[in-house]
């Protein structure tokens, strides 16, 4: 590889690493703690925060108009100026010279528009922070705390599926299979480095590091993925809608207690849509037949697409041959009647059957994320036994800030000692090795960040070990260069021969360790897996910095600077 190609390669990787590490740096050092807390909360709390902040900002604007309408808008409210400019342009009015309280507030049609605009600003900001956090380096349960969830099996649901009271063997088998399903779901839902284990009494304990979104946690823990199709009782539904219009009551549980016109074999179910925060919003209740027309177990796949006309998410379900026959018979017998799609006892969509349907089903009513979650749950199988959350609580860091501080101190101290040793022993060449070591840590952090890696204390140990191992390659190269210099070769020839002779030694040593680390990452779990992944990434990064970055600097010294003597030893 030519020198120019190596330079471009190093610069390219540095830019890419900078892009990868930027979210982590921004999240931990530039995002206010208040916004961090909200970004890690549920969508319901995000909605509450956005609405509260919007009311506060609107009240400040109104107070400013009352007290001093011509006062200039404070810096912390300057985010309203672009919205005010947009409103002035829409109204075809000239922009004011100074943005005052009065100028900004009067740009909105009324207080409702102002409130909605401000709320949308805070909502968009928190959602962007949620997305930012998903691209950062996370801290593990031992360093930052997290959630512990205890699940207990509901064996009555197992008895219903089996048709008889389950034996002890069947109970244990169902819980074991539930453990496997949860492991698969957690892996695919992207929850980082959880700990899942079985407790006495057939209970399951799950420990999730960091501050996971409770909504996301519930989606894979308790989302049974029970998708069913029911025929709608249109006559009873019309009566229900009229009752809801008259009374304003839409809750299905309350309606079930108050109305007396729902016939046997029919039940009341809530019809839900998503609000702008992605939270289920009850629109109204409808009446559906209790008998399941088609169970979701007949679905073989679920793909997310978009309606070409509306742009809304469309879920395409494929049925197996048996399910296709059942669905064809169901839709054939109920043409011009409504069909409801029910997910975990919530009606997500219902529409009139225009003609018999066979094979593939296309339905709307799901958000993109919800449709993707359904697809994941279908692919990872339904839980063999329903699980009930028995305990759900946030836990503090088991090792705490003291361990984090000591871990960072160990990295800094180890790095400083290695830097000092290399300079004292190898003089100027030691500085080259230290630059390579610094870049190695930079690349490692970037790679761990882009994979949303969870950093535990054992992972920190892997980083510390990598710091010590990273200079091994440089030591091998330098000793080869020194041997060539003792033979009387020029600095340029010694550098070329030294890197050439050390290459395969370095590759052999690192590849064997890398293979061991990969194997350990596959068979290990939790902290062991974290240590192995960190070690593997460190090996790849250290090889690149030693063989490419160090070589590039030496080539610059001997080819461009034309140094006559390499500063690589006190005895040469």
Coordinates of C-alpha atoms in Angstrom, one line a residue:
X1 CA 0.0 0.0 0.0
X2 CA 1.4 3.4 -1.0
X3 CA 2.0 6.1 1.6
X4 CA -0.8 8.3 0.2
X5 CA -3.2 5.4 0.4
X6 CA -2.2 4.7 4.0
X7 CA -2.7 8.4 4.9
X8 CA -6.1 8.6 3.2
X9 CA -7.1 5.4 5.0
X10 CA -6.1 6.7 8.4
X11 CA -7.8 10.0 7.8
X12 CA -10.9 8.2 6.6
X13 CA -11.1 6.0 9.7
X14 CA -10.5 9.0 12.0
X15 CA -13.4 10.9 10.4
X16 CA -15.7 7.8 10.6
X17 CA -14.6 7.2 14.2
X18 CA -15.3 10.9 15.0
X19 CA -18.8 10.5 13.6
X20 CA -19.4 7.3 15.6
X21 CA -18.2 8.7 18.9
X22 CA -20.0 12.1 18.5
X23 CA -23.3 10.8 19.9
X24 CA -21.6 9.4 23.0
X25 CA -19.7 12.6 23.7
X26 CA -22.7 14.8 23.1
X27 CA -25.0 12.6 25.3
X28 CA -22.6 12.4 28.3
X29 CA -21.1 15.9 28.2
X30 CA -23.5 18.3 26.5
X31 CA -27.1 17.1 27.2
X32 CA -28.6 18.6 30.5
X33 CA -29.4 16.1 33.2
X34 CA -33.1 17.0 33.2
X35 CA -33.4 16.2 29.5
X36 CA -31.4 13.0 29.9
X37 CA -33.8 11.8 32.6
X38 CA -36.9 12.6 30.4
X39 CA -35.3 11.0 27.3
X40 CA -34.8 7.8 29.3
X41 CA -38.4 7.8 30.6
X42 CA -41.6 6.3 29.0
X43 CA -43.5 8.1 26.3
X44 CA -46.2 9.0 28.8
X45 CA -43.6 10.9 30.8
X46 CA -42.3 12.5 27.6
X47 CA -45.8 13.7 26.9
X48 CA -46.3 15.1 30.4
X49 CA -42.9 16.8 30.3
X50 CA -43.6 18.4 26.9
X51 CA -47.0 19.7 27.9
X52 CA -45.7 21.1 31.2
X53 CA -42.8 22.9 29.6
X54 CA -45.2 24.3 26.9
X55 CA -47.4 25.7 29.6
X56 CA -44.5 27.2 31.4
X57 CA -43.1 28.9 28.2
X58 CA -46.5 30.2 27.2
X59 CA -47.0 31.7 30.7
X60 CA -43.6 33.4 30.5
X61 CA -44.5 34.9 27.1
X62 CA -47.8 36.2 28.5
X63 CA -46.2 37.5 31.6
X64 CA -43.6 39.3 29.5
X65 CA -46.3 40.9 27.3
X66 CA -48.1 42.1 30.4
X67 CA -45.0 43.5 32.2
X68 CA -42.9 44.8 29.3
X69 CA -44.1 43.8 25.8
X70 CA -41.3 45.6 24.0
X71 CA -38.5 43.8 25.9
X72 CA -36.2 41.6 23.8
X73 CA -36.9 37.9 23.9
X74 CA -34.5 36.1 26.3
X75 CA -31.9 33.7 24.8
X76 CA -33.5 30.6 26.2
X77 CA -36.8 31.4 24.3
X78 CA -35.0 32.1 21.0
X79 CA -36.1 28.7 19.7
X80 CA -39.5 30.4 19.1
X81 CA -38.1 32.9 16.6
X82 CA -38.1 30.5 13.6
X83 CA -41.7 29.6 14.2
X84 CA -42.6 33.3 14.5
X85 CA -40.8 34.1 11.2
X86 CA -42.7 31.3 9.5
X87 CA -46.0 32.7 10.8
X88 CA -45.2 36.2 9.7
X89 CA -44.3 35.0 6.2
X90 CA -47.6 33.0 6.0
X91 CA -49.5 36.1 7.0
X92 CA -47.4 38.1 4.4
X93 CA -46.4 40.6 7.1
X94 CA -43.0 42.3 7.4
X95 CA -40.6 40.9 10.0
X96 CA -40.0 43.0 13.1
X97 CA -36.6 44.5 13.6
X98 CA -36.3 43.2 17.1
X99 CA -37.9 40.0 18.4
X100 CA -39.8 41.0 21.5
X101 CA -42.3 39.2 23.7
X102 CA -45.2 41.0 21.9
X103 CA -43.8 40.3 18.4
X104 CA -43.4 36.6 19.0
X105 CA -46.7 35.9 20.8
X106 CA -48.7 38.0 18.3
X107 CA -47.3 35.8 15.5
X108 CA -49.6 33.0 16.6
X109 CA -53.3 32.9 15.8
X110 CA -54.3 32.1 19.3
X111 CA -52.9 30.7 22.5
X112 CA -53.9 27.1 21.4
X113 CA -51.7 27.4 18.3
X114 CA -48.8 28.8 20.4
X115 CA -49.2 26.0 23.0
X116 CA -49.2 23.3 20.4
X117 CA -46.2 24.7 18.6
X118 CA -44.1 24.9 21.8
X119 CA -45.2 21.4 22.9
X120 CA -44.2 20.0 19.5
X121 CA -40.8 21.7 19.9
X122 CA -40.1 20.0 23.2
X123 CA -41.6 16.7 22.0
X124 CA -39.3 16.7 18.9
X125 CA -36.3 17.5 21.1
X126 CA -36.8 14.7 23.5
X127 CA -37.5 12.2 20.8
X128 CA -34.3 13.2 19.1
X129 CA -32.5 12.7 22.4
X130 CA -34.0 9.2 22.7
X131 CA -32.6 8.5 19.2
X132 CA -29.2 10.0 20.2
X133 CA -29.1 7.8 23.3
X134 CA -29.6 4.7 21.2
X135 CA -26.3 5.4 19.4
X136 CA -24.2 5.9 22.5
X137 CA -21.9 3.8 24.7
X138 CA -24.1 2.5 27.6
X139 CA -23.1 1.7 31.1
X140 CA -24.0 -1.7 32.6
X141 CA -26.1 -2.6 35.6
X142 CA -23.0 -2.7 37.9
X143 CA -22.0 0.8 36.9
X144 CA -25.2 2.7 36.4
X145 CA -28.0 0.6 37.9
X146 CA -31.0 -0.3 35.8
X147 CA -34.2 -2.3 36.1
X148 CA -34.9 -5.6 37.7
X149 CA -38.1 -7.4 36.7
X150 CA -39.5 -10.5 38.4
X151 CA -41.9 -12.5 36.3
X152 CA -44.3 -15.2 37.6
X153 CA -46.0 -17.7 35.2
X154 CA -49.8 -17.8 35.0
X155 CA -50.3 -21.6 34.8
X156 CA -54.1 -21.2 34.3
X157 CA -53.3 -19.9 30.8
X158 CA -51.1 -23.1 30.2
X159 CA -54.0 -25.3 31.4
X160 CA -56.3 -23.5 29.0
X161 CA -54.0 -24.3 26.1
X162 CA -53.3 -27.9 27.1
X163 CA -56.9 -28.7 27.9
X164 CA -55.9 -30.2 31.3
X165 CA -54.2 -29.2 34.5
X166 CA -50.4 -29.2 33.7
X167 CA -48.1 -31.5 35.5
X168 CA -44.9 -30.4 37.2
X169 CA -42.9 -31.5 34.2
X170 CA -45.1 -29.5 31.8
X171 CA -44.8 -26.5 34.1
X172 CA -41.0 -26.6 34.2
X173 CA -40.9 -27.2 30.4
X174 CA -43.2 -24.2 29.8
X175 CA -41.0 -21.9 31.9
X176 CA -37.8 -23.1 30.3
X177 CA -39.3 -22.4 26.8
X178 CA -40.5 -19.0 28.1
X179 CA -36.9 -18.3 29.1
X180 CA -35.7 -19.2 25.6
X181 CA -38.3 -17.0 24.0
X182 CA -37.5 -14.0 26.2
X183 CA -33.8 -14.4 25.4
X184 CA -34.6 -14.3 21.7
X185 CA -36.9 -11.4 22.0
X186 CA -34.4 -9.4 24.1
X187 CA -31.6 -10.0 21.6
X188 CA -33.7 -8.9 18.7
X189 CA -35.3 -6.0 20.4
X190 CA -31.8 -4.6 21.0
X191 CA -31.7 -4.5 24.8
X192 CA -28.1 -4.5 25.7
X193 CA -26.5 -7.2 27.8
X194 CA -29.4 -8.3 30.1
X195 CA -29.1 -10.9 32.7
X196 CA -31.9 -13.5 32.6
X197 CA -32.1 -16.4 35.1
X198 CA -34.6 -18.8 36.6
X199 CA -35.5 -18.5 40.3
X200 CA -37.1 -20.9 42.7
X201 CA -40.9 -21.3 42.3
X202 CA -40.6 -21.2 38.5
X203 CA -40.1 -17.4 38.5
X204 CA -37.9 -15.5 36.1
X205 CA -35.6 -12.6 37.0
X206 CA -34.5 -10.2 34.4
X207 CA -31.9 -7.4 35.0
X208 CA -31.6 -4.7 32.4
X209 CA -28.7 -2.2 32.6
X210 CA -29.0 1.5 32.3
X211 CA -32.3 3.4 32.1
X212 CA -34.3 1.5 29.5
X213 CA -37.6 2.9 28.2
X214 CA -40.3 1.2 30.3
X215 CA -42.6 1.2 27.3
X216 CA -39.9 -0.7 25.3
X217 CA -39.3 -3.1 28.1
X218 CA -43.0 -3.9 28.4
X219 CA -43.3 -4.5 24.7
X220 CA -41.0 -7.6 24.8
X221 CA -41.7 -8.7 28.4
X222 CA -45.5 -8.7 28.4
X223 CA -46.3 -8.3 24.7
X224 CA -47.8 -11.7 24.3
X225 CA -48.1 -11.0 20.6
X226 CA -51.6 -12.5 20.6
X227 CA -53.0 -11.4 17.3
X228 CA -56.6 -12.5 16.6
X229 CA -59.2 -11.7 14.0
X230 CA -62.8 -11.3 15.2
X231 CA -66.1 -10.6 13.3
X232 CA -67.6 -7.3 14.6
X233 CA -71.2 -7.3 15.9
X234 CA -72.2 -4.3 13.8
X235 CA -75.7 -4.0 15.2
X236 CA -74.5 -3.9 18.8
X237 CA -71.6 -1.7 17.8
X238 CA -74.0 1.0 16.5
X239 CA -75.9 0.9 19.8
X240 CA -72.7 1.2 21.7
X241 CA -71.5 4.2 19.6
X242 CA -74.8 6.0 20.1
X243 CA -74.6 5.3 23.9
X244 CA -71.0 6.6 24.0
X245 CA -72.0 9.8 22.1
X246 CA -74.8 10.4 24.6
X247 CA -72.8 9.7 27.8
X248 CA -69.2 10.4 26.8
X249 CA -68.2 7.1 28.3
X250 CA -65.8 5.1 26.1
X251 CA -63.9 2.8 28.5
X252 CA -64.8 -0.8 27.6
X253 CA -64.7 -2.0 31.3
X254 CA -67.2 0.7 32.4
X255 CA -69.4 0.1 29.4
X256 CA -69.5 -3.6 30.1
X257 CA -71.0 -2.8 33.5
X258 CA -73.5 -0.2 32.5
X259 CA -75.1 -1.4 29.2
X260 CA -77.5 -4.3 29.1
X261 CA -78.0 -4.7 25.3
X262 CA -74.8 -6.8 24.6
X263 CA -75.9 -10.3 23.7
X264 CA -74.2 -13.5 24.9
X265 CA -71.2 -14.5 22.8
X266 CA -70.3 -10.8 22.2
X267 CA -67.9 -8.7 24.2
X268 CA -66.9 -5.0 24.3
X269 CA -63.4 -4.1 23.2
X270 CA -61.6 -0.8 23.0
X271 CA -60.6 0.6 19.6
X272 CA -57.2 2.3 19.9
X273 CA -55.1 4.6 17.7
X274 CA -51.7 6.2 18.4
X275 CA -51.4 9.8 19.4
X276 CA -48.4 11.9 18.2
X277 CA -46.3 10.5 21.1
X278 CA -46.9 6.9 20.0
X279 CA -49.2 6.2 23.0
X280 CA -52.3 4.1 22.6
X281 CA -55.3 6.4 22.7
X282 CA -58.8 5.0 23.2
X283 CA -61.1 6.3 20.5
X284 CA -64.2 4.3 21.2
X285 CA -65.4 0.9 22.2
X286 CA -67.0 -1.6 19.7
X287 CA -68.7 -5.0 20.1
X288 CA -66.9 -8.1 18.7
X289 CA -67.8 -11.7 18.8
X290 CA -65.9 -13.6 21.5
X291 CA -65.2 -16.5 19.1
X292 CA -61.9 -16.1 17.4
X293 CA -62.3 -16.1 13.7
X294 CA -58.5 -16.6 13.0
X295 CA -55.7 -16.9 15.5
X296 CA -52.3 -15.3 14.9
X297 CA -50.6 -18.6 15.2
X298 CA -51.5 -19.3 11.6
X299 CA -49.4 -16.3 10.5
X300 CA -46.0 -17.2 9.0
X301 CA -44.5 -13.7 8.5
X302 CA -45.3 -10.0 9.0
X303 CA -43.6 -7.4 6.9
X304 CA -43.9 -3.6 7.2
X305 CA -44.6 -1.5 4.2
X306 CA -46.3 1.8 3.4
X307 CA -49.6 2.5 1.6
X308 CA -48.6 4.3 -1.7
X309 CA -51.6 6.6 -1.4
X310 CA -51.6 7.6 2.2
X311 CA -48.0 6.9 3.2
X312 CA -49.2 5.2 6.4
X313 CA -47.7 2.0 7.7
X314 CA -49.2 -1.2 6.3
X315 CA -48.6 -4.6 7.7
X316 CA -48.6 -7.5 5.3
X317 CA -49.3 -10.8 6.9
X318 CA -48.8 -14.2 5.2
X319 CA -50.8 -17.2 6.3
X320 CA -49.9 -20.9 6.1
X321 CA -52.1 -23.2 4.1
X322 CA -54.4 -24.1 7.0
X323 CA -54.8 -20.5 8.1
X324 CA -55.4 -19.4 4.5
X325 CA -58.3 -21.9 4.2
X326 CA -59.8 -20.8 7.6
X327 CA -59.5 -17.1 6.7
X328 CA -61.1 -17.7 3.3
X329 CA -64.1 -19.5 4.8
X330 CA -64.4 -16.7 7.5
X331 CA -64.4 -13.9 5.0
X332 CA -66.6 -15.7 2.5
X333 CA -69.3 -16.2 5.2
X334 CA -69.1 -12.6 6.4
X335 CA -68.9 -10.4 3.2
X336 CA -70.2 -6.8 3.9
X337 CA -69.6 -7.3 7.7
X338 CA -66.7 -5.8 9.7
X339 CA -63.6 -7.6 10.7
X340 CA -61.6 -6.5 13.7
X341 CA -57.9 -7.1 14.2
X342 CA -57.1 -7.4 17.9
X343 CA -53.7 -7.3 19.4
X344 CA -53.4 -8.2 23.1
X345 CA -57.1 -7.4 23.7
X346 CA -56.9 -4.1 21.9
X347 CA -58.7 -3.5 18.6
X348 CA -56.1 -2.0 16.3
X349 CA -58.1 -1.8 13.2
X350 CA -61.4 -2.9 11.8
X351 CA -62.9 -2.6 8.3
X352 CA -65.7 -4.0 6.1
X353 CA -65.0 -7.3 4.3
X354 CA -65.5 -6.5 0.6
X355 CA -64.7 -10.0 -0.8
X356 CA -63.3 -13.3 0.4
X357 CA -59.6 -13.2 1.2
X358 CA -57.1 -16.0 0.9
X359 CA -53.3 -16.2 1.6
X360 CA -52.0 -12.7 2.3
X361 CA -53.6 -10.1 4.5
X362 CA -53.0 -6.3 4.4
X363 CA -54.1 -4.2 7.3
X364 CA -53.5 -0.7 8.7
X365 CA -53.8 0.7 12.2
X366 CA -50.3 -0.1 13.5
X367 CA -47.5 2.4 13.9
X368 CA -44.2 1.4 12.2
X369 CA -42.5 0.5 15.5
X370 CA -45.5 -1.5 16.6
X371 CA -45.7 -3.4 13.3
X372 CA -42.0 -4.2 13.6
X373 CA -42.5 -5.4 17.2
X374 CA -45.3 -7.6 16.1
X375 CA -43.1 -9.0 13.3
X376 CA -40.4 -9.7 15.9
X377 CA -42.7 -11.4 18.3
X378 CA -44.2 -13.6 15.6
X379 CA -40.7 -14.7 14.5
X380 CA -39.6 -15.4 18.1
X381 CA -42.7 -17.4 18.9
X382 CA -45.5 -16.7 21.4
X383 CA -44.9 -17.3 25.1
X384 CA -45.9 -20.9 26.0
X385 CA -47.3 -19.6 29.3
X386 CA -48.5 -16.1 30.2
X387 CA -46.1 -14.2 32.5
X388 CA -47.2 -11.7 35.1
X389 CA -45.0 -8.9 36.4
X390 CA -44.6 -9.7 40.1
X391 CA -42.0 -7.0 40.8
X392 CA -40.7 -4.2 38.7
X393 CA -38.2 -1.7 40.2
X394 CA -35.3 0.5 39.4
X395 CA -32.0 -0.5 41.2
X396 CA -28.9 1.5 42.0
X397 CA -25.5 0.7 40.7
X398 CA -24.1 -2.3 42.5
X399 CA -20.6 -1.0 42.2
X400 CA -21.4 2.7 41.9
X401 CA -19.5 5.9 41.1
X402 CA -16.5 4.8 43.2
X403 CA -16.0 1.8 40.9
X404 CA -16.4 4.0 37.8
X405 CA -13.9 6.5 39.2
X406 CA -11.4 3.7 40.0
X407 CA -11.8 2.1 36.6
X408 CA -11.2 5.4 34.9
X409 CA -8.2 6.0 37.2
X410 CA -6.8 2.6 36.3
X411 CA -7.1 3.3 32.6
X412 CA -5.5 6.7 32.9
X413 CA -2.8 5.4 35.2
X414 CA -2.1 2.4 33.0
X415 CA -2.1 4.6 29.9
X416 CA 0.3 7.1 31.6
X417 CA 2.7 4.4 32.7
X418 CA 2.8 2.8 29.3
X419 CA 3.3 6.3 27.7
X420 CA 6.2 7.1 30.1
X421 CA 7.9 3.7 29.7
X422 CA 7.8 3.9 25.9
X423 CA 9.3 7.4 25.8
X424 CA 12.0 6.5 28.4
X425 CA 13.0 3.2 26.7
X426 CA 12.4 4.1 23.0
X427 CA 12.9 7.9 23.0
X428 CA 11.3 9.5 19.9
X429 CA 10.0 6.2 18.6
X430 CA 8.1 5.8 21.9
X431 CA 6.2 9.0 21.2
X432 CA 5.1 7.4 17.9
X433 CA 3.9 4.4 19.8
X434 CA 2.0 6.6 22.2
X435 CA 0.3 8.4 19.4
X436 CA -0.8 5.0 18.0
X437 CA -2.0 4.0 21.5
X438 CA -4.1 7.2 21.8
X439 CA -5.6 6.5 18.4
X440 CA -6.3 2.9 19.5
X441 CA -8.4 4.1 22.4
X442 CA -10.2 6.6 20.2
X443 CA -11.0 3.9 17.6
X444 CA -12.1 1.4 20.3
X445 CA -14.5 3.9 21.9
X446 CA -15.9 4.7 18.5
X447 CA -16.5 1.1 17.7
X448 CA -18.1 0.3 21.0
X449 CA -20.3 3.4 20.6
X450 CA -21.6 2.6 17.1
X451 CA -22.7 -0.9 18.3
X452 CA -24.5 0.6 21.3
X453 CA -22.2 -1.5 23.5
X454 CA -22.9 -1.8 27.3
X455 CA -19.8 -1.0 29.3
X456 CA -19.4 -3.1 32.5
X457 CA -16.6 -3.3 35.0
X458 CA -15.3 -6.4 33.1
X459 CA -15.4 -4.4 29.9
X460 CA -13.3 -1.8 31.5
X461 CA -10.9 -4.6 32.5
X462 CA -10.8 -5.5 28.8
X463 CA -9.9 -1.9 27.9
X464 CA -7.1 -1.8 30.5
X465 CA -5.7 -5.1 29.2
X466 CA -5.9 -3.8 25.6
X467 CA -3.9 -0.7 26.7
X468 CA -1.1 -2.9 27.9
X469 CA -1.3 -5.2 24.8
X470 CA -1.5 -2.4 22.3
X471 CA 2.2 -1.5 22.5
X472 CA 3.3 -5.2 22.1
X473 CA 3.2 -4.8 18.4
X474 CA 5.2 -1.6 18.5
X475 CA 7.8 -3.3 20.8
X476 CA 8.2 -6.2 18.3
X477 CA 8.6 -3.7 15.4
X478 CA 11.1 -1.5 17.2
X479 CA 13.3 -4.4 18.2
X480 CA 13.4 -5.6 14.6
X481 CA 14.3 -2.0 13.4
X482 CA 17.1 -1.9 16.0
X483 CA 18.5 -5.2 14.7
X484 CA 18.5 -3.8 11.2
X485 CA 20.2 -0.6 12.4
X486 CA 22.9 -2.6 14.1
X487 CA 23.6 -4.3 10.7
X488 CA 24.5 -0.8 9.4
X489 CA 21.4 -0.2 7.3
X490 CA 20.0 3.3 6.7
X491 CA 17.0 4.5 8.7
X492 CA 14.7 4.1 5.6
X493 CA 15.9 0.5 4.9
X494 CA 15.7 -0.4 8.7
X495 CA 12.2 0.8 9.0
X496 CA 11.1 -1.1 5.9
X497 CA 12.8 -4.3 6.9
X498 CA 11.7 -4.0 10.5
X499 CA 8.0 -3.6 9.7
X500 CA 8.2 -6.4 7.0
X501 CA 9.9 -8.9 9.4
X502 CA 7.6 -8.1 12.3
X503 CA 4.3 -8.3 10.3
X504 CA 3.6 -12.0 10.4
X505 CA 4.7 -12.3 14.0
X506 CA 2.2 -9.6 15.0
X507 CA -0.5 -11.1 12.9
X508 CA 0.0 -14.6 14.3
X509 CA 0.0 -13.5 17.9
X510 CA -3.1 -11.3 17.6
X511 CA -5.1 -13.6 15.4
X512 CA -4.9 -16.4 17.9
X513 CA -6.0 -14.1 20.7
X514 CA -8.7 -12.7 18.5
X515 CA -10.1 -16.2 17.8
X516 CA -10.1 -17.0 21.5
X517 CA -11.9 -13.7 22.2
X518 CA -14.6 -14.4 19.5
X519 CA -15.1 -17.9 20.8
X520 CA -15.5 -16.5 24.3
X521 CA -18.0 -13.9 23.2
X522 CA -20.2 -16.6 21.6
X523 CA -20.2 -19.0 24.5
X524 CA -20.0 -16.5 27.3
X525 CA -22.8 -14.5 28.8
X526 CA -23.1 -11.2 30.5
X527 CA -19.8 -9.8 31.9
X528 CA -17.7 -12.5 30.3
X529 CA -19.2 -11.7 26.9
X530 CA -18.6 -8.0 27.5
X531 CA -14.9 -8.6 28.3
X532 CA -14.5 -10.8 25.2
X533 CA -16.1 -8.2 22.8
X534 CA -14.0 -5.4 24.2
X535 CA -10.8 -7.5 23.9
X536 CA -11.6 -8.5 20.3
X537 CA -12.3 -4.9 19.3
X538 CA -9.1 -3.8 21.0
X539 CA -7.0 -6.4 19.1
X540 CA -8.3 -5.2 15.7
X541 CA -7.8 -1.6 16.6
X542 CA -4.3 -2.1 18.0
X543 CA -3.2 -4.0 14.9
X544 CA -4.4 -1.2 12.7
X545 CA -2.7 1.5 14.7
X546 CA 0.6 -0.4 15.0
X547 CA 0.9 -1.6 11.4
X548 CA -0.6 1.3 9.6
X549 CA -0.5 4.5 11.7
X550 CA 3.0 3.9 13.2
X551 CA 4.3 2.9 9.7
X552 CA 2.9 6.1 8.2
X553 CA 4.6 8.3 10.8
X554 CA 8.0 6.5 10.4
X555 CA 7.7 6.8 6.6
X556 CA 7.1 10.5 7.0
X557 CA 10.2 10.8 9.2
X558 CA 12.6 8.9 6.9
X559 CA 11.2 9.8 3.5
X560 CA 10.0 13.4 4.0
X561 CA 12.0 14.7 6.9
X562 CA 15.1 12.7 5.7
X563 CA 16.3 12.0 9.3
X564 CA 19.8 10.6 9.4
X565 CA 19.4 8.9 12.7
X566 CA 16.3 7.3 14.3
X567 CA 15.6 8.2 17.9
X568 CA 14.8 4.6 18.9
X569 CA 17.3 3.6 21.5
X570 CA 19.8 5.0 24.0
X571 CA 22.5 2.6 22.6
X572 CA 22.2 3.4 18.9

